[in-house]
mmCIF file of N, CA and C in Angstrom:
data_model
loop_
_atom_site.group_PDB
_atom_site.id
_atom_site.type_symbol
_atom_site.label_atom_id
_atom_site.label_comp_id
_atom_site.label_asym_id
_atom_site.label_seq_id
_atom_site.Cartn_x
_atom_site.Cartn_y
_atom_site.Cartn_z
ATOM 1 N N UNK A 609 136.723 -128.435 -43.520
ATOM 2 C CA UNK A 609 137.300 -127.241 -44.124
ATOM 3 C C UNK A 609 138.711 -127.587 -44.612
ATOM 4 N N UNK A 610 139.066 -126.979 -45.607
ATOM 5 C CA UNK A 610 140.183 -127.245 -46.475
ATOM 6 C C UNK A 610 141.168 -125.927 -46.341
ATOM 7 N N UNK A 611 142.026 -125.543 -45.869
ATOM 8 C CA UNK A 611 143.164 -125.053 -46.235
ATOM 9 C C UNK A 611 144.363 -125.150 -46.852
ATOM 10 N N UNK A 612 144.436 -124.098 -47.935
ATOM 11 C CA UNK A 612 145.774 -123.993 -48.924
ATOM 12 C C UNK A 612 146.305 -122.443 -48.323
ATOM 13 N N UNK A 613 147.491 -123.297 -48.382
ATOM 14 C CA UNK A 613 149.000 -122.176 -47.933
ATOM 15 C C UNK A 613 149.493 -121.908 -49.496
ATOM 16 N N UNK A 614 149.146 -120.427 -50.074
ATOM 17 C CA UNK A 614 150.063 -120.460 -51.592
ATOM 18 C C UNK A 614 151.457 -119.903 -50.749
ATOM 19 N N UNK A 615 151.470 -118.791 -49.827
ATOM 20 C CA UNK A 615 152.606 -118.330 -49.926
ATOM 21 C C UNK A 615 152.662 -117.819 -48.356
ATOM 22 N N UNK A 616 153.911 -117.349 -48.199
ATOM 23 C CA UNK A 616 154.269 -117.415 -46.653
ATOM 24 C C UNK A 616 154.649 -115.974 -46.331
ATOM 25 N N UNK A 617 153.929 -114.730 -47.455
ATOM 26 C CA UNK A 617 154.098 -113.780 -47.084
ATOM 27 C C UNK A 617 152.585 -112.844 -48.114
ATOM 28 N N UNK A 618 152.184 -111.863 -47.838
ATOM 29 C CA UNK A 618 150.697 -111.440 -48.083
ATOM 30 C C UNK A 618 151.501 -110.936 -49.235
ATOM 31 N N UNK A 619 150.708 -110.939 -50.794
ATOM 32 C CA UNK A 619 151.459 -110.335 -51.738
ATOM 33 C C UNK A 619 150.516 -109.942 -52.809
ATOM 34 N N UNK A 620 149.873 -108.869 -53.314
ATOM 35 C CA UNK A 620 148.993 -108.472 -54.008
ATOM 36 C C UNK A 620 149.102 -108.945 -55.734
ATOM 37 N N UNK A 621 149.946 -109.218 -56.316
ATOM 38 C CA UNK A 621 149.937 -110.126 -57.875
ATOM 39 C C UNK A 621 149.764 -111.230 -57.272
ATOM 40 N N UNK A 622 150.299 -112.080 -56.092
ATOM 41 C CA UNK A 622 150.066 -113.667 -56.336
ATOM 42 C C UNK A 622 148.410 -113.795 -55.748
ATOM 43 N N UNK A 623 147.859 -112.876 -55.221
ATOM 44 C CA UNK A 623 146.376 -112.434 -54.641
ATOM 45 C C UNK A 623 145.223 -112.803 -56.271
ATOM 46 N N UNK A 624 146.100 -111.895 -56.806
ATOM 47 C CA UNK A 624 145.232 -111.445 -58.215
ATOM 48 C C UNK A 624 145.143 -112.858 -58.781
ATOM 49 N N UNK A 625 146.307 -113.344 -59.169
ATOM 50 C CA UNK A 625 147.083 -114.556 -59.774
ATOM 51 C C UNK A 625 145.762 -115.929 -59.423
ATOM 52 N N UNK A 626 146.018 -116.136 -58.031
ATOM 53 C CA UNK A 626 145.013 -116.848 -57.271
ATOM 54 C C UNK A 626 143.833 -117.116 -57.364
ATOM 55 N N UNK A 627 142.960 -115.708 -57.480
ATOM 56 C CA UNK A 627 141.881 -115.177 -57.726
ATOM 57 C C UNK A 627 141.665 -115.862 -59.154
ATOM 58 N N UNK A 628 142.166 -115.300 -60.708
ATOM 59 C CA UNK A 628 141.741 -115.775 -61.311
ATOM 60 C C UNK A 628 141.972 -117.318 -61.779
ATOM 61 N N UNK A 629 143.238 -117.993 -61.488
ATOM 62 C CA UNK A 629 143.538 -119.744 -61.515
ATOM 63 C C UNK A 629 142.593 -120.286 -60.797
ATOM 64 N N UNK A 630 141.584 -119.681 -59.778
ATOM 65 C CA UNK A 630 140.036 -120.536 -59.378
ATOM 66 C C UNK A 630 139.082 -120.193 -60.113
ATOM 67 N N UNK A 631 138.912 -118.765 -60.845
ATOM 68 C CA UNK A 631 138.203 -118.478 -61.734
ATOM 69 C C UNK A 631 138.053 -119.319 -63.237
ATOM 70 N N UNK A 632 139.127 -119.427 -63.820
ATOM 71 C CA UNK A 632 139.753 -120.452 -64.919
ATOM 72 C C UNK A 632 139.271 -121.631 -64.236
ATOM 73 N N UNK A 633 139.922 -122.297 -63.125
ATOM 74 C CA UNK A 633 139.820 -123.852 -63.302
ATOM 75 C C UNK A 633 138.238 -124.574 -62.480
ATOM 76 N N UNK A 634 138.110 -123.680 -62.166
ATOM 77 C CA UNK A 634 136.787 -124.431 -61.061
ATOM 78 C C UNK A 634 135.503 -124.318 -61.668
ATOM 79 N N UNK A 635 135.218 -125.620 -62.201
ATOM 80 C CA UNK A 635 133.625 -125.162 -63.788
ATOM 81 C C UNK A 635 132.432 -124.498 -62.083
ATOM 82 N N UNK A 636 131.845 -124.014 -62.658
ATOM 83 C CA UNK A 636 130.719 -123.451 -61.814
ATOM 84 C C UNK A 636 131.033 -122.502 -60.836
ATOM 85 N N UNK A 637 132.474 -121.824 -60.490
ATOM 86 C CA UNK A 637 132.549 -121.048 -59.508
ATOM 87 C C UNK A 637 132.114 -119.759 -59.604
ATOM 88 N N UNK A 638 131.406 -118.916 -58.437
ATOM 89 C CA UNK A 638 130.707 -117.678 -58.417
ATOM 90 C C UNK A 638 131.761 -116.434 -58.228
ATOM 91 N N UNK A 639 132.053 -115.570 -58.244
ATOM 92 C CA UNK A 639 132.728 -114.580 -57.723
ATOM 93 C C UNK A 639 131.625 -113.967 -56.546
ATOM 94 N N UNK A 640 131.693 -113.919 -55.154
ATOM 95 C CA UNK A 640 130.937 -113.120 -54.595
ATOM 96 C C UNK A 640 131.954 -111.695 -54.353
ATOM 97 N N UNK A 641 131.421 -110.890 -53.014
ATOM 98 C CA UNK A 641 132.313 -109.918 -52.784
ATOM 99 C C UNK A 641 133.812 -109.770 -51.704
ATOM 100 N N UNK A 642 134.430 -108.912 -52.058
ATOM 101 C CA UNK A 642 135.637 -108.598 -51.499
ATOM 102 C C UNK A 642 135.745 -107.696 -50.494
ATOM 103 N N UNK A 643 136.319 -108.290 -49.531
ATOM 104 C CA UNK A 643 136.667 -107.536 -48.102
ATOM 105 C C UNK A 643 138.017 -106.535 -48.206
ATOM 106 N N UNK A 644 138.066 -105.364 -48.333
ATOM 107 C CA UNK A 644 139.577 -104.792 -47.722
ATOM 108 C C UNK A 644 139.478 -103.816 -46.435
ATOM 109 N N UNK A 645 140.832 -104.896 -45.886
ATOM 110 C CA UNK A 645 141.187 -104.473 -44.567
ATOM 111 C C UNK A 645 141.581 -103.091 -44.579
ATOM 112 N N UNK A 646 141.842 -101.695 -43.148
ATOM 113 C CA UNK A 646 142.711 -101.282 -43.725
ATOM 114 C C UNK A 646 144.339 -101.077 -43.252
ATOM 115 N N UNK A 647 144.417 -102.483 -43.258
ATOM 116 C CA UNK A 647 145.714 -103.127 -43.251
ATOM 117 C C UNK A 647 146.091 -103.550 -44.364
ATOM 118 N N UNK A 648 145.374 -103.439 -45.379
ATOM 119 C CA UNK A 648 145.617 -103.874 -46.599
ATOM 120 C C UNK A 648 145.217 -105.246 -47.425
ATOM 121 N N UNK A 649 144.720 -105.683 -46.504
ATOM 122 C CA UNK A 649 144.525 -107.284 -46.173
ATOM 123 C C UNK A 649 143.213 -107.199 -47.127
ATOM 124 N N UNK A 650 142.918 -108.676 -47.874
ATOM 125 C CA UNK A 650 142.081 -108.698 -48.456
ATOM 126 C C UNK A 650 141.103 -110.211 -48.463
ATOM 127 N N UNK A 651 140.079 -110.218 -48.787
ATOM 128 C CA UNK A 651 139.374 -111.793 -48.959
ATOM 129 C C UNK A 651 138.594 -111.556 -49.608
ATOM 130 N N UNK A 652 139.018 -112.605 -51.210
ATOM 131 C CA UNK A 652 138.082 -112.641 -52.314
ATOM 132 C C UNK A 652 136.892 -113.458 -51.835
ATOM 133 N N UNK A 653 135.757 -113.703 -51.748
ATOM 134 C CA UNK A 653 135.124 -114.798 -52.081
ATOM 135 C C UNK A 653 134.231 -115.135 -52.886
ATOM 136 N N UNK A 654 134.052 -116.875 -52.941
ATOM 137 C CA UNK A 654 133.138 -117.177 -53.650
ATOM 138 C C UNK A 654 132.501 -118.457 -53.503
ATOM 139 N N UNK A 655 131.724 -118.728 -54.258
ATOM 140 C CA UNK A 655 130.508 -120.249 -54.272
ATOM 141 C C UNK A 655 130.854 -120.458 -54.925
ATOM 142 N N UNK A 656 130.602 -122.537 -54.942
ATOM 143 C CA UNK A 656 130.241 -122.782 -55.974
ATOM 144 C C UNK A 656 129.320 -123.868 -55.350
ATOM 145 N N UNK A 657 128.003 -123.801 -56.257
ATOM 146 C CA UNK A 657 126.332 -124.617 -55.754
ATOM 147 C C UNK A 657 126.944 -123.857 -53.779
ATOM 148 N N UNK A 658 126.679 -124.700 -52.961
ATOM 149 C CA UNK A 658 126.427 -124.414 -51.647
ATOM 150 C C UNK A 658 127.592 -124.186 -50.728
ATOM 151 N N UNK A 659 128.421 -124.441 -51.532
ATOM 152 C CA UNK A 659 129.808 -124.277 -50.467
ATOM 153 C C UNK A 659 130.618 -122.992 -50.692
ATOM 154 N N UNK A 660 131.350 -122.832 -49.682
ATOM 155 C CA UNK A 660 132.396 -121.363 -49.391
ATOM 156 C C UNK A 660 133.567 -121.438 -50.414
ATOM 157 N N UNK A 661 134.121 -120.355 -50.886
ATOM 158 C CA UNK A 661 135.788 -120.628 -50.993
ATOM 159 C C UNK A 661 135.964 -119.479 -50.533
ATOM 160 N N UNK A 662 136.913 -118.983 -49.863
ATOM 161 C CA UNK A 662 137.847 -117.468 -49.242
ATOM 162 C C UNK A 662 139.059 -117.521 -49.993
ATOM 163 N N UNK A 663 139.698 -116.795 -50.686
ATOM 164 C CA UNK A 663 140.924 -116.530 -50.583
ATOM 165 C C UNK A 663 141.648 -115.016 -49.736
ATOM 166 N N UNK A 664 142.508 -115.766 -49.063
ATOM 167 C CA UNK A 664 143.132 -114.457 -47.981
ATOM 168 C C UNK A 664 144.207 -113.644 -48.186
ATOM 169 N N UNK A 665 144.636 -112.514 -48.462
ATOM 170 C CA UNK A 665 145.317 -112.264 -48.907
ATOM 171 C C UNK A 665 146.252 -111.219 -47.231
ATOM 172 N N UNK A 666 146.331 -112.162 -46.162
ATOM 173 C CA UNK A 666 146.379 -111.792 -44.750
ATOM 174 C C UNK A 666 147.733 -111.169 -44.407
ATOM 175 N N UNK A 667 147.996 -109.364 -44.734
ATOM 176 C CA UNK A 667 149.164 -108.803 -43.875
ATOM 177 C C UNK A 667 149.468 -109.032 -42.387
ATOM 178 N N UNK A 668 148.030 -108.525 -41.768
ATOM 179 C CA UNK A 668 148.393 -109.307 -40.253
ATOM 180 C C UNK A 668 149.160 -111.353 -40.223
ATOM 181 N N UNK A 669 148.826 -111.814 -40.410
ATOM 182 C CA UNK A 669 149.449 -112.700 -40.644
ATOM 183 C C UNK A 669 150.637 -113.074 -40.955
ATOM 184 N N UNK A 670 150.386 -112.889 -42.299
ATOM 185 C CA UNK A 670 152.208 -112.611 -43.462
ATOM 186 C C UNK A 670 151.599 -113.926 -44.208
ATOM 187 N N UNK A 671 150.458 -113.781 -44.487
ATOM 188 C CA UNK A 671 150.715 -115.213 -45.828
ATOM 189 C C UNK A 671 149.228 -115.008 -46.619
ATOM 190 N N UNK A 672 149.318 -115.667 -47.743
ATOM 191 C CA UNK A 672 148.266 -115.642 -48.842
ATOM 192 C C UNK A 672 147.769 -117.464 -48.620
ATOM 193 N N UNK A 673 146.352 -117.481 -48.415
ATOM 194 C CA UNK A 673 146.316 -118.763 -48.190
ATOM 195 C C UNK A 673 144.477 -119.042 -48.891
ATOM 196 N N UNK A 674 143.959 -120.148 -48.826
ATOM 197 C CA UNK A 674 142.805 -120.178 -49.318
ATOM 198 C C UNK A 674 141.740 -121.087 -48.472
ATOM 199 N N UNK A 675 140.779 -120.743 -47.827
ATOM 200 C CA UNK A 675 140.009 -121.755 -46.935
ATOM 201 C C UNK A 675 138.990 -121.932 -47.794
ATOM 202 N N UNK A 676 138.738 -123.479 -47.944
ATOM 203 C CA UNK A 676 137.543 -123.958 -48.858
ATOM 204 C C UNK A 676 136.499 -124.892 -48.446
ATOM 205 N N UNK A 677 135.464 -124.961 -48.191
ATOM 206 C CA UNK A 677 134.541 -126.498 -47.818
ATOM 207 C C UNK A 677 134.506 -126.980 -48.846
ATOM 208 N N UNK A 678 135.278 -127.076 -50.042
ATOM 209 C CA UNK A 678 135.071 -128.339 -51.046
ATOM 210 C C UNK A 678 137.040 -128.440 -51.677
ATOM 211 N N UNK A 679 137.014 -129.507 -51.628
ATOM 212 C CA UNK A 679 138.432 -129.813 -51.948
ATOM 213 C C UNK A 679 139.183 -129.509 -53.306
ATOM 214 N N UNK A 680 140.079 -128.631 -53.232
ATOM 215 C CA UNK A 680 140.302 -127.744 -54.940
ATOM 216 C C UNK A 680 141.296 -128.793 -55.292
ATOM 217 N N UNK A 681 141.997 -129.108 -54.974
ATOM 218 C CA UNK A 681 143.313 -130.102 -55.959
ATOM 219 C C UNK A 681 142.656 -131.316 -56.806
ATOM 220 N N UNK A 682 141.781 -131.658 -56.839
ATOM 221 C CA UNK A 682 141.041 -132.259 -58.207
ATOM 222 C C UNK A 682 140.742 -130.904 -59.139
ATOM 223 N N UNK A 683 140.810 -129.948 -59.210
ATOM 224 C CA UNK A 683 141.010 -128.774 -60.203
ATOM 225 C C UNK A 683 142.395 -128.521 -60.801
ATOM 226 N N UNK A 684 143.385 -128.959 -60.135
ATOM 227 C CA UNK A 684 144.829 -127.885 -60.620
ATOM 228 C C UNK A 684 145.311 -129.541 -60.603
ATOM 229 N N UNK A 685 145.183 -130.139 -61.359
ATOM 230 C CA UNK A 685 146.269 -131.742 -61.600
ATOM 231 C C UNK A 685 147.301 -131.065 -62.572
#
């Protein structure tokens, strides 16, 4: 499993922001569905072929981060 830290506090544009820069860069990615907390908290997810991506958009926490089983930084060079 792969974790990305974008930011060190939960923030709804860099959520959105996030959301679509995996949409744009990742050829084959799925949009599945979205969780809201009601803490406000959110998790996009999606596929692509067999693997997970989450993005978290975690108030309990305090950070926006992304857990993936396939490695994204060969996407964003």
């Amino acid at each position: 499993m792969f974790e990305y830290n974008i930011c060190t506090e939960a923030d709804k544009k860099l959520f959105k922001k996030q959301c679509l820069a995996l949409e744009k860069h990742v050829p084959g990615i799925v949009k599945k569905e979205m969780l809201h907390d009601v803490d406000d908290s959110q998790i996009q997810f999606y596929a692509i072929e067999d693997k997970k991506i989450a993005v978290h958009n975690d108030y309990y926490v305090g950070a926006l981060y992304i857990k993936s089983e396939i490695e994204l930084d060969q996407f964003f060079k």
